[in-house]
Short mmCIF file of C-alpha atoms in Angstrom, two decimals:
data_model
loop_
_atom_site.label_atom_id
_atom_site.label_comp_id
_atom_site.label_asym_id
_atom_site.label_seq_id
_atom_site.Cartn_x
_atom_site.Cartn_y
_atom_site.Cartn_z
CA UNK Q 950 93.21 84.75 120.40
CA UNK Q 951 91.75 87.72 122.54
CA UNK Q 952 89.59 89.85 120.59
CA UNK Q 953 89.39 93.50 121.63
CA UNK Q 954 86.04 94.80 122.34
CA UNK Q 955 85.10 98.43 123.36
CA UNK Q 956 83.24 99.16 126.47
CA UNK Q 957 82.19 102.32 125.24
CA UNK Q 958 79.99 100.90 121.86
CA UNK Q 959 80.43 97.91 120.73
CA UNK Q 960 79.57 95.87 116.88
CA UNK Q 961 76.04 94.98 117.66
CA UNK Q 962 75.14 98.38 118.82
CA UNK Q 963 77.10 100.49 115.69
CA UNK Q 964 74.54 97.70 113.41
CA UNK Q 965 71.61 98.21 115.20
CA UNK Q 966 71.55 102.01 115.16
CA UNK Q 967 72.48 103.05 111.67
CA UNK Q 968 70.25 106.47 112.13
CA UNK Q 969 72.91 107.33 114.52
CA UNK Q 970 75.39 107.16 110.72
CA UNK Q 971 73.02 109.07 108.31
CA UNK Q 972 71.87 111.44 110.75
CA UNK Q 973 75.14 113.28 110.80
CA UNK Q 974 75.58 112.47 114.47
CA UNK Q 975 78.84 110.56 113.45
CA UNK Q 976 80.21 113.11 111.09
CA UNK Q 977 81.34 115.29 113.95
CA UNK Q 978 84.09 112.77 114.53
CA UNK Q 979 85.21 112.91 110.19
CA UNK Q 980 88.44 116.23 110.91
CA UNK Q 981 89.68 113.48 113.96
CA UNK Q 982 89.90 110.54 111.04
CA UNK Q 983 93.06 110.72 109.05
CA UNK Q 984 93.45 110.12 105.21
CA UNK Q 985 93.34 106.35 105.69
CA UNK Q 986 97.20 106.07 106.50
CA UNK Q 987 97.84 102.54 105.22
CA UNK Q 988 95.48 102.13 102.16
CA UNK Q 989 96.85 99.58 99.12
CA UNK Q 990 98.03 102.48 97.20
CA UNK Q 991 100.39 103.38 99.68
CA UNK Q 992 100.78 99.94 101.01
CA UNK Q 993 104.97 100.28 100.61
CA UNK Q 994 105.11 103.03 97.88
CA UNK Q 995 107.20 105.05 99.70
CA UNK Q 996 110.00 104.26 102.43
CA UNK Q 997 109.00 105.81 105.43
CA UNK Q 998 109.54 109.04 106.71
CA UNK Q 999 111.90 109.81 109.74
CA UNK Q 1000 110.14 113.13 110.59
CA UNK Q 1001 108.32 113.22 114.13
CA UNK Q 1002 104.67 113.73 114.20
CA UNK Q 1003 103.60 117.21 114.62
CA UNK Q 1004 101.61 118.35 117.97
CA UNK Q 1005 98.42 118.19 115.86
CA UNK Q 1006 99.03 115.15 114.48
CA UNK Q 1007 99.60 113.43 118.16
CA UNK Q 1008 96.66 114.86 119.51
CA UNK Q 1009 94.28 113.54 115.95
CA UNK Q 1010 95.39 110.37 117.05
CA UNK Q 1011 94.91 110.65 120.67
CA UNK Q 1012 91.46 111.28 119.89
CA UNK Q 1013 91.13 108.38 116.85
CA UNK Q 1014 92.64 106.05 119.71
CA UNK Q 1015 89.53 107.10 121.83
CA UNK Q 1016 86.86 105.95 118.94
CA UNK Q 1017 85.34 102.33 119.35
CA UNK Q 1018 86.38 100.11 116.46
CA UNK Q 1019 82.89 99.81 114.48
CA UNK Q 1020 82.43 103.51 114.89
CA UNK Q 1021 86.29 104.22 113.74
CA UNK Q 1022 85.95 101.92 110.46
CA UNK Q 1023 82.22 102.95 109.79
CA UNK Q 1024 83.89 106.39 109.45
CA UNK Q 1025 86.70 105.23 107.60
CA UNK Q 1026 85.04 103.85 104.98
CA UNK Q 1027 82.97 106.64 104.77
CA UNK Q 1028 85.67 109.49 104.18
CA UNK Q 1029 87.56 106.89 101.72
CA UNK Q 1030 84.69 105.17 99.45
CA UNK Q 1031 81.93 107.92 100.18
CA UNK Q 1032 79.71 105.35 102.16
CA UNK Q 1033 79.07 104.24 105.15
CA UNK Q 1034 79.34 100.15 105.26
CA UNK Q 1035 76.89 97.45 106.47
CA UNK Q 1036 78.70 95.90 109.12
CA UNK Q 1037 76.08 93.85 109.94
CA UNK Q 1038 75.18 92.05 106.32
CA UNK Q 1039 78.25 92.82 104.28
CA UNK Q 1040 77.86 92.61 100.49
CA UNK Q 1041 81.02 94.71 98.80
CA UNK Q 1042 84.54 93.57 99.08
CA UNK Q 1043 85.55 96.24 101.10
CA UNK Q 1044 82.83 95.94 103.89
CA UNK Q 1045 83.52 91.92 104.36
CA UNK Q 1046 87.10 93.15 104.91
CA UNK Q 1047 86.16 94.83 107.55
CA UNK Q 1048 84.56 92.28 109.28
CA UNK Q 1049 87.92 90.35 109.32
CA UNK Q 1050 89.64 93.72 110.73
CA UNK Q 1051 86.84 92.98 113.55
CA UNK Q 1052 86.89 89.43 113.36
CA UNK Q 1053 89.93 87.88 112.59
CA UNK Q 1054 90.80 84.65 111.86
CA UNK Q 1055 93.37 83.38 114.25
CA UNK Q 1056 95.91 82.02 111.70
CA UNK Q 1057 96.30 86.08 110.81
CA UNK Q 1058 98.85 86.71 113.54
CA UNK Q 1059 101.74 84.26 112.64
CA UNK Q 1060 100.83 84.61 108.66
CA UNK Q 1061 100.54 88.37 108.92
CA UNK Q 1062 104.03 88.88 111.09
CA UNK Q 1063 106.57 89.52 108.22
CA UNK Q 1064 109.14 87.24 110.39
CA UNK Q 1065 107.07 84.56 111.74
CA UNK Q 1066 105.63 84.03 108.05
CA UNK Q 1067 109.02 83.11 107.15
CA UNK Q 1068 108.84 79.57 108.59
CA UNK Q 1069 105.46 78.62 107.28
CA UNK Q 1070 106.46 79.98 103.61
CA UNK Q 1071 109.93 77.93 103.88
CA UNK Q 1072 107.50 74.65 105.01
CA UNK Q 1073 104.80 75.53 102.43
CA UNK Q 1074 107.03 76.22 98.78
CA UNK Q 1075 110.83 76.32 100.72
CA UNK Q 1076 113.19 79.13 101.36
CA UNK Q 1077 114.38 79.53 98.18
CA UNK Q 1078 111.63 81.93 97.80
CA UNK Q 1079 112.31 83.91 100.91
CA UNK Q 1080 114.22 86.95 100.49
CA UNK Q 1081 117.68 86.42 102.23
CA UNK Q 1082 117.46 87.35 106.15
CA UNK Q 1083 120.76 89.23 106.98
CA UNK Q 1084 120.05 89.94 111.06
CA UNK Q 1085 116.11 90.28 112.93
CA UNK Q 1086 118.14 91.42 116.14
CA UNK Q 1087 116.48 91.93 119.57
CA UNK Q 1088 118.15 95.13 119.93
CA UNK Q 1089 119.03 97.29 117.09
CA UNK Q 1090 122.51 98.48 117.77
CA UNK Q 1091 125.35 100.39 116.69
CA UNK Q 1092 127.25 96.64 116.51
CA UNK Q 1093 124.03 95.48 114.01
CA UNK Q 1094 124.54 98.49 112.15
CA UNK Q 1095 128.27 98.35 111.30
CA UNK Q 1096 127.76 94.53 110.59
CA UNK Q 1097 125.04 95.40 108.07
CA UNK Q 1098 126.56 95.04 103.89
CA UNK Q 1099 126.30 98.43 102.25
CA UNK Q 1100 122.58 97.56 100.77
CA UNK Q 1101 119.68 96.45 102.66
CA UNK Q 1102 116.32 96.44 103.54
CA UNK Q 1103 115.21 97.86 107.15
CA UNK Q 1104 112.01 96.74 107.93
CA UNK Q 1105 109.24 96.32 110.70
CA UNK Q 1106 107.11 92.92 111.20
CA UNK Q 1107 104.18 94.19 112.44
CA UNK Q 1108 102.11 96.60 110.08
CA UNK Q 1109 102.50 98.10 106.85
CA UNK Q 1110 105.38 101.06 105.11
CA UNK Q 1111 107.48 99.88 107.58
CA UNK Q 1112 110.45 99.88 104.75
CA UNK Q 1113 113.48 101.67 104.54
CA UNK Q 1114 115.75 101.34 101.49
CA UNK Q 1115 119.55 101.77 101.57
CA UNK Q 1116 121.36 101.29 98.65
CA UNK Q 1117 124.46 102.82 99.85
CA UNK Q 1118 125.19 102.56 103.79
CA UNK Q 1119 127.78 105.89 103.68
CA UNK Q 1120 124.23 107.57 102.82
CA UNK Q 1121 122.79 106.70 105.90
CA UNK Q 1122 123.94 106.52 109.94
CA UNK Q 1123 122.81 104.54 112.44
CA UNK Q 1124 121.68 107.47 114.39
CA UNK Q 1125 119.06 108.25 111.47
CA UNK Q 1126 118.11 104.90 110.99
CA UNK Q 1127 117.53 104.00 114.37
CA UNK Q 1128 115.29 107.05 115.22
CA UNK Q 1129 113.71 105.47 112.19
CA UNK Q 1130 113.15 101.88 114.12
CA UNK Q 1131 112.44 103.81 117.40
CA UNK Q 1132 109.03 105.59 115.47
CA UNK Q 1133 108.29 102.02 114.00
CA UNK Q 1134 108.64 100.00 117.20
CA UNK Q 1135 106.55 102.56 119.29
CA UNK Q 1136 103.68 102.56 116.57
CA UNK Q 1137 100.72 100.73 117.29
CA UNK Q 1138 99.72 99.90 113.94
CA UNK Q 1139 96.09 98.23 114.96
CA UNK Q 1140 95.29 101.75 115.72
CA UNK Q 1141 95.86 103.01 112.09
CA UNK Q 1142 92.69 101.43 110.95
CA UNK Q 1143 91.66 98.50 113.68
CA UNK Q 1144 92.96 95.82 111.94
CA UNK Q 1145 92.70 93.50 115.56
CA UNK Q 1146 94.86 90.75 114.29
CA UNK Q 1147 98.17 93.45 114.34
CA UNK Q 1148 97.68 94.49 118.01
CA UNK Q 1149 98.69 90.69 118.74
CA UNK Q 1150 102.18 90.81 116.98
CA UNK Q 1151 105.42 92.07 119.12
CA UNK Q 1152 107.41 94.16 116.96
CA UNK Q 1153 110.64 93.76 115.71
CA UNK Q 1154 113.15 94.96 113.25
CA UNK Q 1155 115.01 93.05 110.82
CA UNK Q 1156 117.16 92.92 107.56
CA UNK Q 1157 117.04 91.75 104.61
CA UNK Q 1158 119.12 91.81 101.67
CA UNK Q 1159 118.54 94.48 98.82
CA UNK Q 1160 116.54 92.34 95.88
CA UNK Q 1161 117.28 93.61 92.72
CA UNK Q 1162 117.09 92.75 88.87
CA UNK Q 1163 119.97 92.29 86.47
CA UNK Q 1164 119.18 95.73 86.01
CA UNK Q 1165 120.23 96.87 88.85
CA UNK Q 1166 116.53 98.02 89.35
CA UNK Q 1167 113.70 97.02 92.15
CA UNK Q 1168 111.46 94.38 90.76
CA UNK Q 1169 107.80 94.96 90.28
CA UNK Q 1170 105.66 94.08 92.74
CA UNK Q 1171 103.26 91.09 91.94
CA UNK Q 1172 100.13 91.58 94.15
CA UNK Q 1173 97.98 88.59 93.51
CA UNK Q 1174 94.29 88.96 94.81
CA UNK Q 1175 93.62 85.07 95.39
CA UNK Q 1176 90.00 83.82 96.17
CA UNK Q 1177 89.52 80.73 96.64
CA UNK Q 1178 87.05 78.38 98.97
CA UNK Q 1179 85.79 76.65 95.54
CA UNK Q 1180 86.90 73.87 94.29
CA UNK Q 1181 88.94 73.91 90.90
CA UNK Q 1182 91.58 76.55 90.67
CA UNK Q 1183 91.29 79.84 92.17
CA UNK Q 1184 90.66 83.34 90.63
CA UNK Q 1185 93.34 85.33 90.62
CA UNK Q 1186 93.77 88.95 89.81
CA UNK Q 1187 97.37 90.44 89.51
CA UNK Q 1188 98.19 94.22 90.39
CA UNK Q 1189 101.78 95.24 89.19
CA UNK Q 1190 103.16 97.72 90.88
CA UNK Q 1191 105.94 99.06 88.72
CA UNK Q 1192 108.59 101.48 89.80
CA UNK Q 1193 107.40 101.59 93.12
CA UNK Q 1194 110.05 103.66 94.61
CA UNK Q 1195 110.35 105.79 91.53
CA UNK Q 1196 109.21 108.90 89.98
CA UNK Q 1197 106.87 106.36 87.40
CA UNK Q 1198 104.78 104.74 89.35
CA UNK Q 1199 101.97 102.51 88.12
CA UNK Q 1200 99.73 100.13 88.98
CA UNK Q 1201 98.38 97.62 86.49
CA UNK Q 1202 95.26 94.59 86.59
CA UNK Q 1203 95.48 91.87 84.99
CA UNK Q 1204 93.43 88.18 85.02
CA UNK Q 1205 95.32 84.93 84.67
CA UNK Q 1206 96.10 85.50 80.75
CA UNK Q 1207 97.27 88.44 80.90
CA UNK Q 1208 94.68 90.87 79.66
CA UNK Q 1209 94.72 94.21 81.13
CA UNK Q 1210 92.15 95.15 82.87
CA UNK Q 1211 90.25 98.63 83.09
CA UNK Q 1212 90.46 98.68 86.78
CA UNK Q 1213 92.15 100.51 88.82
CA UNK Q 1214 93.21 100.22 92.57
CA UNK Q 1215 93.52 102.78 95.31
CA UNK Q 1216 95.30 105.65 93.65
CA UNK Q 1217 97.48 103.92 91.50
CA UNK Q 1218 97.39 105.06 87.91
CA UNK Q 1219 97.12 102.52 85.02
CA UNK Q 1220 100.06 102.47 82.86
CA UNK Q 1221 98.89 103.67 79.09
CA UNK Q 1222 99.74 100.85 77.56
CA UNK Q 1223 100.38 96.62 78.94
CA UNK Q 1224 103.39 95.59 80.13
CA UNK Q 1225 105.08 92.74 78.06
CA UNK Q 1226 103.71 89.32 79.34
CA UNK Q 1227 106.55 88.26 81.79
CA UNK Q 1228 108.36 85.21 80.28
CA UNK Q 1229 107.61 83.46 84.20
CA UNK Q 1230 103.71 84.67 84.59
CA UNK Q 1231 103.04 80.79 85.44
CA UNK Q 1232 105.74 79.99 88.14
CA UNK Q 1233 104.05 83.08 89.77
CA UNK Q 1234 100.92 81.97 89.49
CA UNK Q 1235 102.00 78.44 90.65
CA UNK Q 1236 103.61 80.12 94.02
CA UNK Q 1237 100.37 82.08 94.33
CA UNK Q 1238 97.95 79.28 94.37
CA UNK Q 1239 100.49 76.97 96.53
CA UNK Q 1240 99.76 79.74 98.81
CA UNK Q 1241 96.43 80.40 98.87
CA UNK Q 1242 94.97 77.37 98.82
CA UNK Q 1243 94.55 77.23 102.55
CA UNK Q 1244 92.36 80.44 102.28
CA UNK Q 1245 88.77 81.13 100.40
CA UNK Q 1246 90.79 84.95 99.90
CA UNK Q 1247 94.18 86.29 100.59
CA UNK Q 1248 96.30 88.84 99.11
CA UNK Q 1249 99.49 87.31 97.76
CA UNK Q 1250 102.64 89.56 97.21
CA UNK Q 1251 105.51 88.16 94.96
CA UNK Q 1252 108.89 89.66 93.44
CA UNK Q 1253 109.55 88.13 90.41
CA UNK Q 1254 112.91 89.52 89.26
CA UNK Q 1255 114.39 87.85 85.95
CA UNK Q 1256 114.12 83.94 86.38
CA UNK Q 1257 113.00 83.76 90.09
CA UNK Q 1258 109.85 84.12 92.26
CA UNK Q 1259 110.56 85.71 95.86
CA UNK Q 1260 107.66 85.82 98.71
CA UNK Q 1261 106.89 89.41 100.20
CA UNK Q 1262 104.17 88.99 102.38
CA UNK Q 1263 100.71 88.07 103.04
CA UNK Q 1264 97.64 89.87 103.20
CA UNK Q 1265 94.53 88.92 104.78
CA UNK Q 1266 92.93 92.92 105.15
CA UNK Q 1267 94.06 94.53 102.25
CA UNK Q 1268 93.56 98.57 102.57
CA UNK Q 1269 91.94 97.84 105.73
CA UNK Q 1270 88.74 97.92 104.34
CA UNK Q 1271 89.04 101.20 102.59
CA UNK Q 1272 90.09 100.01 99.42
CA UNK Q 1273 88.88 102.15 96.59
CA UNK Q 1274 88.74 100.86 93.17
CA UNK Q 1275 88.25 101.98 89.77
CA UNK Q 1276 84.58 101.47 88.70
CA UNK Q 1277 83.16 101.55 92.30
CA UNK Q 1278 81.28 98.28 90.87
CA UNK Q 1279 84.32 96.20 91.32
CA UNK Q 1280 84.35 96.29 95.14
CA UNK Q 1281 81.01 94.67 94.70
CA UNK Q 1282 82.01 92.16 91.92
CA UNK Q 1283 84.94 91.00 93.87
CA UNK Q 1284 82.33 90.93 97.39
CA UNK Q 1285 80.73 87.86 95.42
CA UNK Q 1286 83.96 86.03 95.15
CA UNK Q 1287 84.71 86.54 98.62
CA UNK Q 1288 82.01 84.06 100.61
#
């Protein structure tokens, strides 16, 4: 795999200079380094928005685009956990995350691809955990529209958000939708926060059907922090998103048993009270560590509507890097784990 390198300043010399970070020099770049677009607490919370990006916006990420990748994280990391991260002897969860946005593993690129996935997933548990592919066309076209059922999923393979709900096609059009794809495909999503190992996938839209309960409701999301590397079973904490697409969202920890935790990740609010133990916790947890047991970490995300597990995707940089959690103590806890 070709790692990108910048000309301008690269890894070694962001390490070896770290008066150039407390000495203010780099804060004059902080009002050209957005919010931290893809961070886990937005990581899919919302369907995308069709609106264009504003003048300003174009030229903030003109000049983000311009940064070299250790500088761009370094700053980051700052303006989202209120440090600045040792790149070069990484301790906290969040800064060895980093060095895999820098360093990737090469296995990233297929696993992180939301379509390629699909064929190692089928080979690894089998398809009946793959949510149902209805077209991943090479163009999408006013034929692949009117072809489409009247729910769906629109989504991109190659970063994050990339997910547009339609319950009801009459809501929609295919003009709307495919200005929609048009943003998507023309978004290079390594530049978001220099995760290297997305710059290598070729985007493409695809379809997939509409999962729901027998509710009628979207499923919680299962987001099972795996680390492994150790030998024995690996330890797993689970963040539920609940009501993701609603007006209720929360976001829950739990460990293996079921205990909710006092943590808190990214901006998700814990829910006041547990969530009934779901009757299936283990067949989750049995998909999970199928999965993960290739990996000493990885971020496995599961649906697990009624009776059934369903795969969403893998995660190898989760937040980029910029995670923020809830005591600051637990990106540290969770840095031992990951060796």
């Amino acid at each position: 795999m070709t790692i990108i390198k910048s000309a301008e300043f690269g890894e070694e010399d962001a390490q070896a200079r770290p008066e150039r970070i407390v000495s203010g020099e780099l804060r004059e770049f902080a009002p050209i380094i957005g919010a931290g677009e893809r961070l886990e607490s937005h990581d899919h919370s919302h369907t995308a928005s069709a609106q264009p990006p504003s003048t300003a916006r174009k030229i903030r990420e003109a000049a983000k685009s311009l940064l070299p990748d250790s500088l761009f994280v370094s700053l980051l990391h700052h303006k989202c956990i209120g440090r600045y991260p040792n790149l070069l002897h990484p301790v906290a969860f969040n800064e060895k995350i980093l060095q895999r946005n820098l360093h990737p593993d090469p296995r990233y690129i297929r696993l992180t691809d939301k379509l390629q996935v699909r064929e190692y997933i089928a080979g690894k548990i089998g398809d009946e955990h793959l949510i149902p592919l209805i077209a991943a066309p090479d163009a999408f076209t006013q034929e692949v529209f009117d072809a489409l059922p009247e729910a769906f999923v629109m989504k991109a393979n190659h970063g994050s958000s990339f997910v547009e709900i339609v319950r009801n096609k009459s809501d929609t059009s295919f003009a709307q939708l495919k200005a929609l794809a048009e943003r998507w495909l023309h978004t290079d999503f390594y530049y978001v926060a220099r995760e290297r190992h997305y710059r290598m996938i070729e985007p493409r839209i695809f379809f997939e059907h509409l999962l729901l309960d027998r509710s009628g409701q979207i499923p919680a999301d299962f987001k099972l922090h795996c680390f492994g590397g150790r030998p024995g079973r690996p330890i797993i904490y689970i963040l539920v998103i609940s009501d993701r697409f609603g007006t209720a969202t929360h976001g829950d920890v739990y460990d293996i048993d079921w205990n909710h935790l006092d943590i808190a990740i990214g901006d998700y609010k814990r829910s006041a009270a547990p969530a009934p133990r779901p009757p299936h916790l283990q067949a989750v947890l049995d998909v999970a560590m199928r999965l993960c047991e290739d990996f000493d970490y990885v971020r496995v995300d599961l649906y697990a509507p009624d009776d059934k597990v369903y795969f969403g995707e893998l995660t190898f940089t989760p937040g980029a890097g910029v995670l923020p959690f809830t005591p600051d103590s637990i990106d540290y806890e969770w840095g031992k784990l990951l060796v």
